Coordinates of N, CA, C and O in Angstrom, one line a residue:
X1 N 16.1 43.9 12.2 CA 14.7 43.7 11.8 C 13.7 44.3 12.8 O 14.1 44.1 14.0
X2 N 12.6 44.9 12.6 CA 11.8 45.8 13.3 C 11.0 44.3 14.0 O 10.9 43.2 13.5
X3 N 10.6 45.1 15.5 CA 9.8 43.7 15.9 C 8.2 43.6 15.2 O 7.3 42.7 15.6
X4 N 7.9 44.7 14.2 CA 6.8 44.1 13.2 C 6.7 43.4 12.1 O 5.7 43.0 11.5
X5 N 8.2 43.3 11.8 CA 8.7 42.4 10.3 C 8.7 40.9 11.1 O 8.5 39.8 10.4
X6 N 9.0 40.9 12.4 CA 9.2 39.8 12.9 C 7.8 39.1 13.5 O 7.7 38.0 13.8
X7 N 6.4 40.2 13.5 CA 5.3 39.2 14.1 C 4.3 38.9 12.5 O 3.2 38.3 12.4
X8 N 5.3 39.4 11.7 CA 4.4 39.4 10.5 C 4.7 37.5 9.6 O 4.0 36.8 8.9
X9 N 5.9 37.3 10.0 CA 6.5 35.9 9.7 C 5.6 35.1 9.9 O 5.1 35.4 11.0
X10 N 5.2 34.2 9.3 CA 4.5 33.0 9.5 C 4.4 32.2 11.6 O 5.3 31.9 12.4
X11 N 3.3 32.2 11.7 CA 4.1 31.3 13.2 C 3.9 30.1 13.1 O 3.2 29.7 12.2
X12 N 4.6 29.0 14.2 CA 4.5 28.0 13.6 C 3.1 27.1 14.3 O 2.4 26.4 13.7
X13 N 3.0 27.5 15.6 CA 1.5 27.3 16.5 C 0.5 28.1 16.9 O 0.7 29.1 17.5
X14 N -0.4 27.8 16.7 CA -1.7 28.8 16.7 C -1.3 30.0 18.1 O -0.7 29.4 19.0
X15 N -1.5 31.1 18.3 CA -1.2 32.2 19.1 C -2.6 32.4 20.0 O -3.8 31.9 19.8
X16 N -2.1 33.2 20.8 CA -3.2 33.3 22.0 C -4.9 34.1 20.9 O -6.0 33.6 20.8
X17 N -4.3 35.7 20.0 CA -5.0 35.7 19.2 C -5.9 35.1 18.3 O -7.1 35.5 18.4
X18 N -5.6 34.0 17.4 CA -5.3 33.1 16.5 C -6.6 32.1 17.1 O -6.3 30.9 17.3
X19 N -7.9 32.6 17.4 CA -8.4 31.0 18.0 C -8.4 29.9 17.3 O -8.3 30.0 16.0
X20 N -8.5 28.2 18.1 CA -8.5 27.3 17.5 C -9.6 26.8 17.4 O -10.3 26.7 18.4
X21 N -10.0 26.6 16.3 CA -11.6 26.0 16.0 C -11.8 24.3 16.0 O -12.7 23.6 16.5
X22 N -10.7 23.9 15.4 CA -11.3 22.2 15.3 C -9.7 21.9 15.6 O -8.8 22.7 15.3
X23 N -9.6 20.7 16.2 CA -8.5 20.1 16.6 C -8.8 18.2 16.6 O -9.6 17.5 17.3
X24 N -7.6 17.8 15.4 CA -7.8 16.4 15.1 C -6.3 15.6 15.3 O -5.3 16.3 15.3
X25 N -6.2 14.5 15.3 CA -5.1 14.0 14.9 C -4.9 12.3 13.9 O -5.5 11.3 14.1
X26 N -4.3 12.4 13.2 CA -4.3 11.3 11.8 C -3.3 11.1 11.2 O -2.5 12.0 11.4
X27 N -2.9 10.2 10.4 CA -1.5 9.5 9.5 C -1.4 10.4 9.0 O -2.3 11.3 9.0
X28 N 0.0 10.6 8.4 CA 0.4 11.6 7.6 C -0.1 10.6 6.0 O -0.7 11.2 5.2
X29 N 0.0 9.6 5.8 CA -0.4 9.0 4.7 C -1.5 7.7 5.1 O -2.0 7.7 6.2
X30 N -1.9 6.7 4.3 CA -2.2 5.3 4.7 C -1.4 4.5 4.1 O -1.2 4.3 2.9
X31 N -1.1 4.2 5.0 CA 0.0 2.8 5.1 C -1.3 1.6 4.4 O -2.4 1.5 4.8
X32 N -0.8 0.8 3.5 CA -1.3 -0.5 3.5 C -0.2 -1.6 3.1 O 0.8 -1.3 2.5
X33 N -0.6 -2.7 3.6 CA 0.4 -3.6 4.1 C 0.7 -4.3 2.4 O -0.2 -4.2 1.5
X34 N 1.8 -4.7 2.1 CA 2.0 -5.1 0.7 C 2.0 -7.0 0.9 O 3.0 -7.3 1.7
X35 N 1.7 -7.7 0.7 CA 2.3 -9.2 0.2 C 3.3 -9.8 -0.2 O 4.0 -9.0 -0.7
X36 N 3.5 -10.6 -0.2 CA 4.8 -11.1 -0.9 C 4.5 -11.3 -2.3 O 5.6 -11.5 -2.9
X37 N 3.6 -11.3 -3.1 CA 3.4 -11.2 -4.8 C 3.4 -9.7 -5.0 O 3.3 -9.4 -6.2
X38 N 3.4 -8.6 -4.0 CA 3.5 -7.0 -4.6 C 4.6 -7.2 -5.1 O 4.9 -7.0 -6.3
X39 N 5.6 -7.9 -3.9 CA 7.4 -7.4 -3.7 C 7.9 -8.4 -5.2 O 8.8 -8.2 -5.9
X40 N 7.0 -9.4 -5.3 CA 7.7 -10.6 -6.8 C 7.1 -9.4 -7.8 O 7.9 -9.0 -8.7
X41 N 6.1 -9.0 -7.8 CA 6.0 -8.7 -9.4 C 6.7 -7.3 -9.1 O 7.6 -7.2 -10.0
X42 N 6.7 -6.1 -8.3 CA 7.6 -5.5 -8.0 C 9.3 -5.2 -8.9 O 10.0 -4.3 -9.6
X43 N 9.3 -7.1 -8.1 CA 11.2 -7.0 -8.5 C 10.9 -7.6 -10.2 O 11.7 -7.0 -10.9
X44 N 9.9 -8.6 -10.8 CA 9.7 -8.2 -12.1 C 10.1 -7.1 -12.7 O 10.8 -6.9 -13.6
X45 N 9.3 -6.1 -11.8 CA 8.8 -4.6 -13.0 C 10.5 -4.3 -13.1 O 11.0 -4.1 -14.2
X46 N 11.2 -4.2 -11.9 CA 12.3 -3.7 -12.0 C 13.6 -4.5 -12.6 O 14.7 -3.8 -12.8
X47 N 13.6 -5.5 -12.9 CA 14.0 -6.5 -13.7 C 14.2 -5.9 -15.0 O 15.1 -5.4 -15.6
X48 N 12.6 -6.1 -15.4 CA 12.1 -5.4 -17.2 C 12.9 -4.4 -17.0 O 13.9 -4.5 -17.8
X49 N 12.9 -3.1 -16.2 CA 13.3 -1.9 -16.2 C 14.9 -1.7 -16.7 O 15.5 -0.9 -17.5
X50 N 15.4 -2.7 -16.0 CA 16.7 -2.7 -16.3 C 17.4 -3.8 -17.6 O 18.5 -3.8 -18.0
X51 N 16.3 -4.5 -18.1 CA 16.8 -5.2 -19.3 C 16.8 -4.2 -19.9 O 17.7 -4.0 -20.7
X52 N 15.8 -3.5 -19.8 CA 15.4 -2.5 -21.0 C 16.2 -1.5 -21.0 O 16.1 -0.5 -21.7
X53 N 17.0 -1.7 -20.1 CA 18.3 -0.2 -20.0 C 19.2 -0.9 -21.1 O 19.6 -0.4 -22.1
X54 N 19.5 -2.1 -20.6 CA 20.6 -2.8 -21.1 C 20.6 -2.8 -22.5 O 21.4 -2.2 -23.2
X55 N 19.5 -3.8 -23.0 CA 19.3 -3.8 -24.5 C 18.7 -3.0 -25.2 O 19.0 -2.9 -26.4
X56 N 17.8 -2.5 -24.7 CA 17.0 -1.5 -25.9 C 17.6 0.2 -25.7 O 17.6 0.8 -26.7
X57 N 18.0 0.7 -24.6 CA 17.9 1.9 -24.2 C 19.8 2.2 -24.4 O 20.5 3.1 -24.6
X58 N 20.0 0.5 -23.9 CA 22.3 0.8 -24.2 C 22.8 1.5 -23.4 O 24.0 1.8 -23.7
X59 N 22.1 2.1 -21.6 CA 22.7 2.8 -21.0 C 22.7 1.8 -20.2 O 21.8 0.9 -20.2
X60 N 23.4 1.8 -19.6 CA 24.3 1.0 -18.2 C 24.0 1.8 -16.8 O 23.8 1.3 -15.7
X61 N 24.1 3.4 -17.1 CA 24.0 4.5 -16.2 C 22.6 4.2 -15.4 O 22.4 4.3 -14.2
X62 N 21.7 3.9 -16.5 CA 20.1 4.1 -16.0 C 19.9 2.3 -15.6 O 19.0 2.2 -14.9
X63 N 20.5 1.6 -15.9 CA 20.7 0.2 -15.8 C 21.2 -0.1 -14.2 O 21.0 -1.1 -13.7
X64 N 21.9 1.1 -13.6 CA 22.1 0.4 -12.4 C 21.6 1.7 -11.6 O 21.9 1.7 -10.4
X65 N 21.0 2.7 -12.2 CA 20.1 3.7 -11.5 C 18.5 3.2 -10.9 O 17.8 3.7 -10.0
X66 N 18.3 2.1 -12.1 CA 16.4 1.5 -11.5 C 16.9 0.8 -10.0 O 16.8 1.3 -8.9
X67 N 17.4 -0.2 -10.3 CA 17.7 -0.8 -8.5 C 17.9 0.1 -7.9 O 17.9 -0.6 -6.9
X68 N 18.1 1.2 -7.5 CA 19.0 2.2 -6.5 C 17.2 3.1 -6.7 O 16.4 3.3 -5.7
X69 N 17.0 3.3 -7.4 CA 15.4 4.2 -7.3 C 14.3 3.3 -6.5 O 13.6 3.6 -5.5
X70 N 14.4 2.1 -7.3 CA 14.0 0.8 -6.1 C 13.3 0.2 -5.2 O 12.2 -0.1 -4.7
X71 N 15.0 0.2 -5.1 CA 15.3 0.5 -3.2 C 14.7 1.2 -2.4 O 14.1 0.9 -1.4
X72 N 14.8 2.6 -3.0 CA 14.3 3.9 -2.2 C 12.9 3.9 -2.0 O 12.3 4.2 -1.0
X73 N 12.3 3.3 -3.3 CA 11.0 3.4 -3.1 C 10.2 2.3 -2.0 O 9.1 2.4 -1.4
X74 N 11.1 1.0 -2.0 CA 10.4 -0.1 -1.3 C 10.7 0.2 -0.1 O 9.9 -0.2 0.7
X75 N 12.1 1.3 0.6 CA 11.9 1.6 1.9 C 10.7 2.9 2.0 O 9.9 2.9 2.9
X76 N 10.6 3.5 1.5 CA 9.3 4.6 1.8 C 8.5 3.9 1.5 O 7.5 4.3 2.2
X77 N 8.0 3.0 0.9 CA 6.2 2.2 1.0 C 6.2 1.5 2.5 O 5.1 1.3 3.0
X78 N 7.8 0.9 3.2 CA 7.2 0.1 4.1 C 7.5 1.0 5.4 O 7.1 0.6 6.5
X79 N 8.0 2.3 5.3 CA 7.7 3.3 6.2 C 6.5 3.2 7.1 O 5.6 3.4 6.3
X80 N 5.9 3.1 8.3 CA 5.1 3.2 8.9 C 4.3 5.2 9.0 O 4.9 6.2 9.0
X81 N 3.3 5.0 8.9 CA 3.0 6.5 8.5 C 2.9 7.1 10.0 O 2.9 6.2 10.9
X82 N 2.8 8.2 10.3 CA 3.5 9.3 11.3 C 2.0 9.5 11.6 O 1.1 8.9 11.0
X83 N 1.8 10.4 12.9 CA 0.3 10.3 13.5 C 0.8 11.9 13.4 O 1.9 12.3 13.7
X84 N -0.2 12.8 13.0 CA 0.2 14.3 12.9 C -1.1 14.9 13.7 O -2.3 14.5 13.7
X85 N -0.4 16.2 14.5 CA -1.7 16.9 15.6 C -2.0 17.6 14.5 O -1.0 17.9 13.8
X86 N -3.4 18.2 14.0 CA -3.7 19.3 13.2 C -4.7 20.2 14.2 O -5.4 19.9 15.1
X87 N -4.5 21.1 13.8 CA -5.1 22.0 14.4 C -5.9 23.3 13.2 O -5.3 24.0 12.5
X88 N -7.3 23.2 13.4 CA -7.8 24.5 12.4 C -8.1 25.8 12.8 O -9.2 25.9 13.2
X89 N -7.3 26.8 12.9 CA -7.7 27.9 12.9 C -8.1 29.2 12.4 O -7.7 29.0 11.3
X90 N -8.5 30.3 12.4 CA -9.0 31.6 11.6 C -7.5 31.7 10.2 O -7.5 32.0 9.0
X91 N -6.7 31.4 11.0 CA -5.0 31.7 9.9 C -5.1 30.9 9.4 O -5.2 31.2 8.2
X92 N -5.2 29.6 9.5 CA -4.7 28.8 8.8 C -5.2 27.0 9.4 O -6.0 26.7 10.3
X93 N -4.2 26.1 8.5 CA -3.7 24.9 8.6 C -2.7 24.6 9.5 O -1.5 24.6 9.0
X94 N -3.0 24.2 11.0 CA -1.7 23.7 11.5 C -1.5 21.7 11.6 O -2.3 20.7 11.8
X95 N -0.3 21.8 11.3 CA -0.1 20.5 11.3 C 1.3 20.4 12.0 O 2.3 20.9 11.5
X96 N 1.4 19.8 13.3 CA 2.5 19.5 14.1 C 3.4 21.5 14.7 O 3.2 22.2 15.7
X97 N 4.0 21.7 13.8 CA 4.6 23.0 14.2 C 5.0 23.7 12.6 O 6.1 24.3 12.5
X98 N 4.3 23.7 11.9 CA 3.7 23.8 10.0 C 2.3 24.8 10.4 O 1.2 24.7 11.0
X99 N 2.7 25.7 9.8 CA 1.2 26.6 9.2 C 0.8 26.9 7.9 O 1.5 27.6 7.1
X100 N -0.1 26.3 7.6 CA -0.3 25.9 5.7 C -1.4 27.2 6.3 O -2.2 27.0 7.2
X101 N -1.2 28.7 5.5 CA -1.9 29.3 5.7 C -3.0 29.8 4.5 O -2.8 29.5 3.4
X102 N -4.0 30.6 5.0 CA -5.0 30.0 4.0 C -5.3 30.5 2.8 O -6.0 30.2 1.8
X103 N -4.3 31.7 3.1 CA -4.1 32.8 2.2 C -3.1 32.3 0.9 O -3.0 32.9 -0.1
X104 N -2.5 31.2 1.1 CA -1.1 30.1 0.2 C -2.4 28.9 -0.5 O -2.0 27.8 -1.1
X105 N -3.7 29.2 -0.5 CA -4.4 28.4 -1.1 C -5.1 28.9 -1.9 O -5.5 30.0 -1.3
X106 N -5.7 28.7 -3.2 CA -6.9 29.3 -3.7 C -8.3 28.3 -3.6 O -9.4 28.9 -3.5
X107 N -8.2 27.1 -3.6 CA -9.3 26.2 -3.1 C -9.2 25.2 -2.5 O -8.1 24.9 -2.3
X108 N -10.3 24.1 -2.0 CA -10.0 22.9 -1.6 C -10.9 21.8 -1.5 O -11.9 22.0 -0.7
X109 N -10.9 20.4 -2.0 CA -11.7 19.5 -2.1 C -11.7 18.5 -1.3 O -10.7 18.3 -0.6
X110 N -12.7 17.6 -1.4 CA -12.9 16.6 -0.5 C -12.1 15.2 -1.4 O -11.9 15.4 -2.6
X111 N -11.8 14.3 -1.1 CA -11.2 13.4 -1.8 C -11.4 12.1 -1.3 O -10.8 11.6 -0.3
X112 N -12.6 11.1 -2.2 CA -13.0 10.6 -1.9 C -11.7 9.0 -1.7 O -10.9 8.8 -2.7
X113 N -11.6 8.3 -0.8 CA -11.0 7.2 -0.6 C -11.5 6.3 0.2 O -11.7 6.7 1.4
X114 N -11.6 5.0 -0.2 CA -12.4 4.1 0.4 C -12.2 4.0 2.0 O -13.1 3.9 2.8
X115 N -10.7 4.1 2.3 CA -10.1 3.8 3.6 C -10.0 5.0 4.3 O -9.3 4.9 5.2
X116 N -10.5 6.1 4.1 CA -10.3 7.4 4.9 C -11.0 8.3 4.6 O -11.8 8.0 3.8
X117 N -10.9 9.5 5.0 CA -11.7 10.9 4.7 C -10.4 11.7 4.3 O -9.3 11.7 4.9
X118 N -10.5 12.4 3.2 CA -9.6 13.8 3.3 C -9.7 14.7 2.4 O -10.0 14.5 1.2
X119 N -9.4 15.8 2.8 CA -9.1 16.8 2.1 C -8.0 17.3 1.5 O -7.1 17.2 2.2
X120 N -7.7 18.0 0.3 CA -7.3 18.2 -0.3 C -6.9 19.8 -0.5 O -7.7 20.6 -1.2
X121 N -5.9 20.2 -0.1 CA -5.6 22.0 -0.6 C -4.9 22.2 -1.7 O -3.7 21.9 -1.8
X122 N -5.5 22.8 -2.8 CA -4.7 23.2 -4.0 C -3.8 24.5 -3.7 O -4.4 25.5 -3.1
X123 N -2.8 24.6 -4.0 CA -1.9 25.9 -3.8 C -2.2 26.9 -5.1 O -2.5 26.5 -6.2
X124 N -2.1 28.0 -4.9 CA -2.4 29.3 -5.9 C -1.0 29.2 -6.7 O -1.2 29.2 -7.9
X125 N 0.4 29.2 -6.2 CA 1.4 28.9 -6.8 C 1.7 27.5 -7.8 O 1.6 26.4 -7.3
X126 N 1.9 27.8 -9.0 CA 1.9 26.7 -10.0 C 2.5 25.3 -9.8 O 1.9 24.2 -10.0
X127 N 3.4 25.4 -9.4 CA 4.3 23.8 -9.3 C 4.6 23.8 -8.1 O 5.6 23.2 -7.8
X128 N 3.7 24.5 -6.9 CA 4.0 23.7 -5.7 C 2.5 22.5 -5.9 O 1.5 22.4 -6.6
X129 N 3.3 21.6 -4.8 CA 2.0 20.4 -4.9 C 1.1 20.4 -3.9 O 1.5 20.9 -2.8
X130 N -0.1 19.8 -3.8 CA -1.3 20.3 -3.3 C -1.1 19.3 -1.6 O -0.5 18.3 -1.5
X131 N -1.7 19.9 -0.9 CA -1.7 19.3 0.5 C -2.7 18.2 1.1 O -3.9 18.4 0.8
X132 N -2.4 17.3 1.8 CA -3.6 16.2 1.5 C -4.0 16.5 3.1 O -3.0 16.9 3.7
X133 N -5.1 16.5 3.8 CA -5.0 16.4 5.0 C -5.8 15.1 5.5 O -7.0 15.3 5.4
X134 N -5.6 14.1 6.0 CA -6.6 12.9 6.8 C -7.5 13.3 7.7 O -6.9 14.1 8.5
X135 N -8.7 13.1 7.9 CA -8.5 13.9 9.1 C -10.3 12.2 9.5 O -10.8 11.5 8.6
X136 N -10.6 12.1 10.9 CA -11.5 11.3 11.3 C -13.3 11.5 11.0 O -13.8 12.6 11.3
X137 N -13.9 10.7 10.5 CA -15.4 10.7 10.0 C -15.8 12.1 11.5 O -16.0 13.3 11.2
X138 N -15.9 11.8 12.4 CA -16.4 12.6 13.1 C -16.1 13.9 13.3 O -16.8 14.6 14.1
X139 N -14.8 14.6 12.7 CA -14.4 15.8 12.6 C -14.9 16.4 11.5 O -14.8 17.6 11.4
X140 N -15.8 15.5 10.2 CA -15.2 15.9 9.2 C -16.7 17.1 8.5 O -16.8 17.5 7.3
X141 N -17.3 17.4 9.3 CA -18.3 18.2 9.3 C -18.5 19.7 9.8 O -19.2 20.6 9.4
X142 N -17.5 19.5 10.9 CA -16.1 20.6 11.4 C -15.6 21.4 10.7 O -15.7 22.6 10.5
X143 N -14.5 20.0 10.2 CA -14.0 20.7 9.3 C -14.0 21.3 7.9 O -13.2 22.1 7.5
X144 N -15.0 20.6 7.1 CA -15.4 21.0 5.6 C -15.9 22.5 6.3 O -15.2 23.4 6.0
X145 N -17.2 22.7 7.1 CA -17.8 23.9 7.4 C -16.7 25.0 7.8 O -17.0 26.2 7.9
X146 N -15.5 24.6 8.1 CA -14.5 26.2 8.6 C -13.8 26.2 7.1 O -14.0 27.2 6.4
X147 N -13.1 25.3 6.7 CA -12.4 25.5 5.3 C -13.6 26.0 4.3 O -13.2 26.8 3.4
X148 N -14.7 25.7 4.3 CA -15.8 26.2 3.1 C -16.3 27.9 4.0 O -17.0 28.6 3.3
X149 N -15.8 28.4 5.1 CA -15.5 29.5 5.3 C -15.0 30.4 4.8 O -15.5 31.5 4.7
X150 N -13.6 29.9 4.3 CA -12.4 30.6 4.4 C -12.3 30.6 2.9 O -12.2 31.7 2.2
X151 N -12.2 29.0 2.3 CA -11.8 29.2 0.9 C -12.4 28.2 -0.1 O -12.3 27.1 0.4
X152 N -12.9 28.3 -1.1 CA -13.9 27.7 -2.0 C -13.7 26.1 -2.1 O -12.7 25.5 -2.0
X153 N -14.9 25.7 -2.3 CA -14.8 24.0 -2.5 C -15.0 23.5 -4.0 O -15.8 23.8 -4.9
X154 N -14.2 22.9 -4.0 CA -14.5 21.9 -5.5 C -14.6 20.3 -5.3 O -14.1 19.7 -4.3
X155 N -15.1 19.8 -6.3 CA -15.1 18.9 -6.8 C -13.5 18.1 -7.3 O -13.1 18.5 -8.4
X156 N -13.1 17.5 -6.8 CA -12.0 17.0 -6.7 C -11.7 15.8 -7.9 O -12.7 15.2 -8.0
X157 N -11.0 15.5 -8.7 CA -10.7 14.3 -8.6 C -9.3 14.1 -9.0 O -8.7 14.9 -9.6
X158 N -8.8 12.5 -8.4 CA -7.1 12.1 -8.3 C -6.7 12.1 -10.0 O -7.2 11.8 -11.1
X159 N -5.5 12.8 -9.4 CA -5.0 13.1 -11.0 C -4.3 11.6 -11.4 O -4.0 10.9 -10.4
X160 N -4.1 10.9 -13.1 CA -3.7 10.1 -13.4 C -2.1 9.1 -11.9 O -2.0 7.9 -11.5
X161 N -1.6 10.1 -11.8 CA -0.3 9.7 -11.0 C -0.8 9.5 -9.4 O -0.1 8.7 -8.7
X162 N -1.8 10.0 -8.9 CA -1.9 9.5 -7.5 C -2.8 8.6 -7.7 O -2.9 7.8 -6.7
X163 N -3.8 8.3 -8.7 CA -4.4 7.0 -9.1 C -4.0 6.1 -9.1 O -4.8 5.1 -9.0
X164 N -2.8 5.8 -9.4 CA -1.3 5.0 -9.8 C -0.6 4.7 -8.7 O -0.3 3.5 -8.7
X165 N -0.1 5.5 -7.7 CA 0.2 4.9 -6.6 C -0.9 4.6 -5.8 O -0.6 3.7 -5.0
X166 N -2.2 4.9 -5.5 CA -2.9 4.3 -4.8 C -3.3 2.7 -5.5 O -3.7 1.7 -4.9
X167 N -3.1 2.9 -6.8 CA -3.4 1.3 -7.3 C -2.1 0.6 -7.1 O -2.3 -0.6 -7.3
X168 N -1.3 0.9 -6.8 CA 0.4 0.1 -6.9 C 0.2 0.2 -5.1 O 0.7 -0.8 -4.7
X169 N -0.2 0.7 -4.5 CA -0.7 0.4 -2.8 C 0.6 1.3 -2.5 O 0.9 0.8 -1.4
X170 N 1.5 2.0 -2.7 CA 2.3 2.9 -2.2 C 2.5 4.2 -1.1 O 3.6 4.7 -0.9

């Protein structure tokens, strides 16, 4: 491989080149704490889920697949969320040793949530999914003005399914 195929690869941390313009750090998600009536009506839902395998639906397969999906999901809601370095530069989106570059986006919005600030990167490619970033009230004038640089702003809003887990507190 020529050593120009190799500076052309993605990097993973901003380069001496590459200045850094805003530098923040924030959750990878928001964590919010659940109760003990989330986890009762919870094991309800999942209850129904699997009667309804049993008697209505007659599969047994999917009957002992809802507990086991579950599960999965009650350990990733009680996951504590991760503190991620971001970094904005001329290239791109860095986050930890990740370059969301800016050229892999066609726009991006603000997204309004009671408990935080963030933005939002839509991808140009169809069924990849869009990038959320957190970032702190006092960056966040920073950072709208370098992203409203680089690549177009919209008006945002949560599609039916992340409306859904932010009401289910996930």
């Amino acid at each position: 491989m020529a050593t120009d195929e190799l500076e052309d690869q993605a990097p993973t941390a901003p380069r001496e080149g590459d200045e850094e313009l805003v530098r923040w750090q924030a959750t990878e998600h928001i964590y919010r704490e659940k109760d003990p009536l989330w986890y009762l009506v919870f094991a309800i839902v999942v209850i129904g889920f699997m009667l309804l395998a049993i008697f209505v639906i007659k599969s047994w397969t999917f009957a002992v697949l809802v507990p086991v999906m579950a599960a999965a999901l009650v350990v990733y809601a009680m996951r504590p969320p991760a503190t991620i370095s971001y970094t904005l530069s001329r290239k791109g989106l860095h986050a930890n040793d990740r370059l969301y570059d800016f050229a892999d986006f066609r726009e991006f919005g603000l997204v309004q949530d009671s408990e935080a600030h963030s933005i939002m990167l839509m991808p140009r490619k169809r069924f990849q999914p869009g990038v959320t970033v957190y970032f702190p009230e006092e960056a966040g004038e920073a950072i709208v003005d370098m992203m409203a640089a680089r690549l177009p702003m919209r008006d945002l809003k949560l599609d039916p399914v992340d409306r859904l887990i932010r009401m289910l507190r996930i």
